[in-house]
PDB file of C-alpha atoms in Angstrom:
ATOM      1  CA  MET A   1      11.731  32.532 123.308  1.00 57.00           C
ATOM      2  CA  LYS A   2      13.541  33.416 126.239  1.00 56.00           C
ATOM      3  CA  GLY A   3      17.007  35.162 125.763  1.00 50.00           C
ATOM      4  CA  LEU A   4      18.819  35.355 122.545  1.00 55.00           C
ATOM      5  CA  GLY A   5      17.228  33.749 119.365  1.00 72.00           C
ATOM      6  CA  THR A   6      13.971  31.592 118.998  1.00 82.00           C
ATOM      7  CA  ASP A   7      13.852  28.050 118.815  1.00 85.00           C
ATOM      8  CA  GLU A   8      11.470  27.851 115.942  1.00 89.00           C
ATOM      9  CA  LYS A   9      11.691  23.882 115.825  1.00 92.00           C
ATOM     10  CA  ALA A  10      10.266  23.854 119.452  1.00 91.00           C
ATOM     11  CA  ILE A  11       7.129  26.122 118.183  1.00 92.00           C
ATOM     12  CA  ILE A  12       6.787  23.810 115.201  1.00 92.00           C
ATOM     13  CA  LYS A  13       6.670  21.071 117.177  1.00 93.00           C
ATOM     14  CA  VAL A  14       4.318  22.230 119.728  1.00 92.00           C
ATOM     15  CA  LEU A  15       1.933  23.832 117.377  1.00 91.00           C
ATOM     16  CA  THR A  16       1.768  20.848 115.103  1.00 92.00           C
ATOM     17  CA  GLU A  17       1.151  18.327 117.754  1.00 95.00           C
ATOM     18  CA  CYS A  18      -1.800  20.130 119.127  1.00 94.00           C
ATOM     19  CA  ASN A  19      -5.251  20.779 117.728  1.00 93.00           C
ATOM     20  CA  CYS A  20      -6.911  24.017 117.575  1.00 91.00           C
ATOM     21  CA  THR A  21      -8.686  23.734 121.019  1.00 93.00           C
ATOM     22  CA  GLN A  22      -5.378  22.621 122.692  1.00 95.00           C
ATOM     23  CA  ARG A  23      -3.492  25.633 121.017  1.00 95.00           C
ATOM     24  CA  GLN A  24      -6.367  27.973 122.647  1.00 94.00           C
ATOM     25  CA  GLU A  25      -5.636  26.490 126.017  1.00 95.00           C
ATOM     26  CA  ILE A  26      -1.933  27.017 125.553  1.00 95.00           C
ATOM     27  CA  LYS A  27      -2.525  30.711 124.716  1.00 95.00           C
ATOM     28  CA  LYS A  28      -4.770  31.067 127.813  1.00 96.00           C
ATOM     29  CA  GLN A  29      -2.265  29.077 130.143  1.00 96.00           C
ATOM     30  CA  PHE A  30       0.685  31.103 128.585  1.00 95.00           C
ATOM     31  CA  LYS A  31      -1.066  34.352 129.940  1.00 96.00           C
ATOM     32  CA  LEU A  32      -1.791  32.858 133.507  1.00 97.00           C
ATOM     33  CA  MET A  33       1.803  31.486 133.911  1.00 96.00           C
ATOM     34  CA  TYR A  34       3.931  34.495 132.401  1.00 95.00           C
ATOM     35  CA  GLY A  35       1.380  37.393 132.434  1.00 95.00           C
ATOM     36  CA  LYS A  36       2.199  38.137 128.698  1.00 94.00           C
ATOM     37  CA  ASP A  37       0.379  37.650 125.751  1.00 95.00           C
ATOM     38  CA  LEU A  38       1.575  34.645 123.573  1.00 95.00           C
ATOM     39  CA  ILE A  39       0.487  36.313 120.478  1.00 94.00           C
ATOM     40  CA  SER A  40       2.424  39.521 121.089  1.00 95.00           C
ATOM     41  CA  ASP A  41       5.440  37.393 122.103  1.00 93.00           C
ATOM     42  CA  LEU A  42       5.327  35.190 119.252  1.00 93.00           C
ATOM     43  CA  LYS A  43       4.934  38.589 116.763  1.00 93.00           C
ATOM     44  CA  SER A  44       7.922  39.898 118.390  1.00 91.00           C
ATOM     45  CA  GLU A  45      10.169  37.099 117.967  1.00 90.00           C
ATOM     46  CA  LEU A  46       9.081  35.839 114.449  1.00 92.00           C
ATOM     47  CA  GLY A  47       8.844  37.155 110.846  1.00 91.00           C
ATOM     48  CA  GLY A  48       7.549  37.048 107.644  1.00 93.00           C
ATOM     49  CA  ASN A  49       5.433  33.874 106.430  1.00 94.00           C
ATOM     50  CA  PHE A  50       6.657  31.766 109.330  1.00 93.00           C
ATOM     51  CA  GLU A  51       5.334  34.635 111.782  1.00 94.00           C
ATOM     52  CA  ASN A  52       1.877  34.346 109.552  1.00 93.00           C
ATOM     53  CA  LEU A  53       1.376  30.894 109.722  1.00 93.00           C
ATOM     54  CA  VAL A  54       2.094  30.842 113.369  1.00 94.00           C
ATOM     55  CA  ILE A  55      -0.164  33.612 114.343  1.00 94.00           C
ATOM     56  CA  ALA A  56      -3.027  31.957 111.853  1.00 93.00           C
ATOM     57  CA  MET A  57      -2.613  28.780 113.610  1.00 93.00           C
ATOM     58  CA  MET A  58      -3.133  30.545 117.243  1.00 94.00           C
ATOM     59  CA  ASP A  59      -6.808  31.787 115.845  1.00 93.00           C
ATOM     60  CA  PRO A  60      -9.772  29.808 116.790  1.00 90.00           C
ATOM     61  CA  LEU A  61     -10.979  28.090 113.722  1.00 86.00           C
ATOM     62  CA  PRO A  62     -14.044  30.002 113.181  1.00 84.00           C
ATOM     63  CA  VAL A  63     -11.960  33.243 113.222  1.00 87.00           C
ATOM     64  CA  PHE A  64      -9.352  31.999 111.140  1.00 88.00           C
ATOM     65  CA  LEU A  65     -12.300  31.238 108.536  1.00 85.00           C
ATOM     66  CA  ALA A  66     -13.844  34.489 108.935  1.00 85.00           C
ATOM     67  CA  LYS A  67     -10.299  36.224 108.012  1.00 88.00           C
ATOM     68  CA  CYS A  68      -9.956  34.015 105.155  1.00 87.00           C
ATOM     69  CA  LEU A  69     -13.251  35.143 103.700  1.00 86.00           C
ATOM     70  CA  ARG A  70     -12.432  38.447 104.488  1.00 88.00           C
ATOM     71  CA  ARG A  71      -9.250  38.584 102.480  1.00 86.00           C
ATOM     72  CA  ALA A  72     -10.726  36.431  99.607  1.00 90.00           C
ATOM     73  CA  MET A  73     -13.277  39.250  99.104  1.00 88.00           C
ATOM     74  CA  LYS A  74     -11.243  42.357 100.029  1.00 86.00           C
ATOM     75  CA  GLY A  75     -10.206  44.601  97.337  1.00 82.00           C
ATOM     76  CA  VAL A  76     -10.505  44.263  93.691  1.00 85.00           C
ATOM     77  CA  GLY A  77     -11.614  40.956  92.505  1.00 84.00           C
ATOM     78  CA  THR A  78     -12.680  37.895  94.427  1.00 87.00           C
ATOM     79  CA  ASP A  79     -10.675  34.466  95.341  1.00 84.00           C
ATOM     80  CA  GLU A  80     -13.601  32.318  94.332  1.00 85.00           C
ATOM     81  CA  GLU A  81     -11.413  29.314  95.246  1.00 88.00           C
ATOM     82  CA  VAL A  82     -10.941  30.462  98.905  1.00 87.00           C
ATOM     83  CA  LEU A  83     -14.712  31.104  98.938  1.00 82.00           C
ATOM     84  CA  ILE A  84     -15.656  27.705  97.810  1.00 82.00           C
ATOM     85  CA  GLU A  85     -12.998  26.152  99.992  1.00 84.00           C
ATOM     86  CA  VAL A  86     -14.219  27.711 103.209  1.00 83.00           C
ATOM     87  CA  ILE A  87     -18.077  28.034 102.856  1.00 79.00           C
ATOM     88  CA  CYS A  88     -18.836  24.715 100.684  1.00 78.00           C
ATOM     89  CA  PRO A  89     -17.845  22.229 103.454  1.00 75.00           C
ATOM     90  CA  ARG A  90     -19.421  24.391 106.138  1.00 67.00           C
ATOM     91  CA  SER A  91     -22.737  25.476 104.327  1.00 62.00           C
ATOM     92  CA  ASN A  92     -24.701  25.012 107.646  1.00 63.00           C
ATOM     93  CA  GLN A  93     -22.328  27.107 109.682  1.00 61.00           C
ATOM     94  CA  VAL A  94     -22.149  30.173 106.994  1.00 60.00           C
ATOM     95  CA  SER A  95     -24.132  32.415 109.262  1.00 59.00           C
ATOM     96  CA  SER A  96     -22.029  31.869 112.468  1.00 63.00           C
ATOM     97  CA  LEU A  97     -18.981  32.773 110.131  1.00 60.00           C
ATOM     98  CA  SER A  98     -20.781  36.136 109.205  1.00 59.00           C
ATOM     99  CA  LYS A  99     -21.335  37.290 112.674  1.00 62.00           C
ATOM    100  CA  ILE A 100     -17.782  36.081 113.817  1.00 60.00           C
ATOM    101  CA  GLY A 101     -16.748  38.177 110.556  1.00 59.00           C
ATOM    102  CA  LEU A 102     -18.636  41.122 111.677  1.00 57.00           C
ATOM    103  CA  GLN A 103     -17.107  40.954 115.117  1.00 62.00           C
ATOM    104  CA  VAL A 104     -13.476  40.775 113.900  1.00 61.00           C
ATOM    105  CA  HIS A 105     -13.462  43.264 110.978  1.00 56.00           C
ATOM    106  CA  SER A 106     -16.435  45.570 111.632  1.00 55.00           C
ATOM    107  CA  TRP A 107     -17.596  45.036 108.111  1.00 47.00           C
TER     108      TRP A 107
END
């Protein structure tokens, strides 16, 4: 991300070869090494759907799922497919998702 242009292929390679836990460690190490927030840097360098995807990949899984649930229920109508996809496989984790949702979105 240094200098002119952004090496999007490098970002894709790094993020897709790491699991969620490793991406959280990358975020932490970036802050330690460069004194800057990786998410802010990514937002300033990327745009559109690619930016949205990369930023979503940098969220811890419970935060990502809480955001998905919020978007599925926000506004007029509900996206039941998203609710089913998020809640059904994690029925024993729903209460923790609710707590995270409250922290992230102040419902």
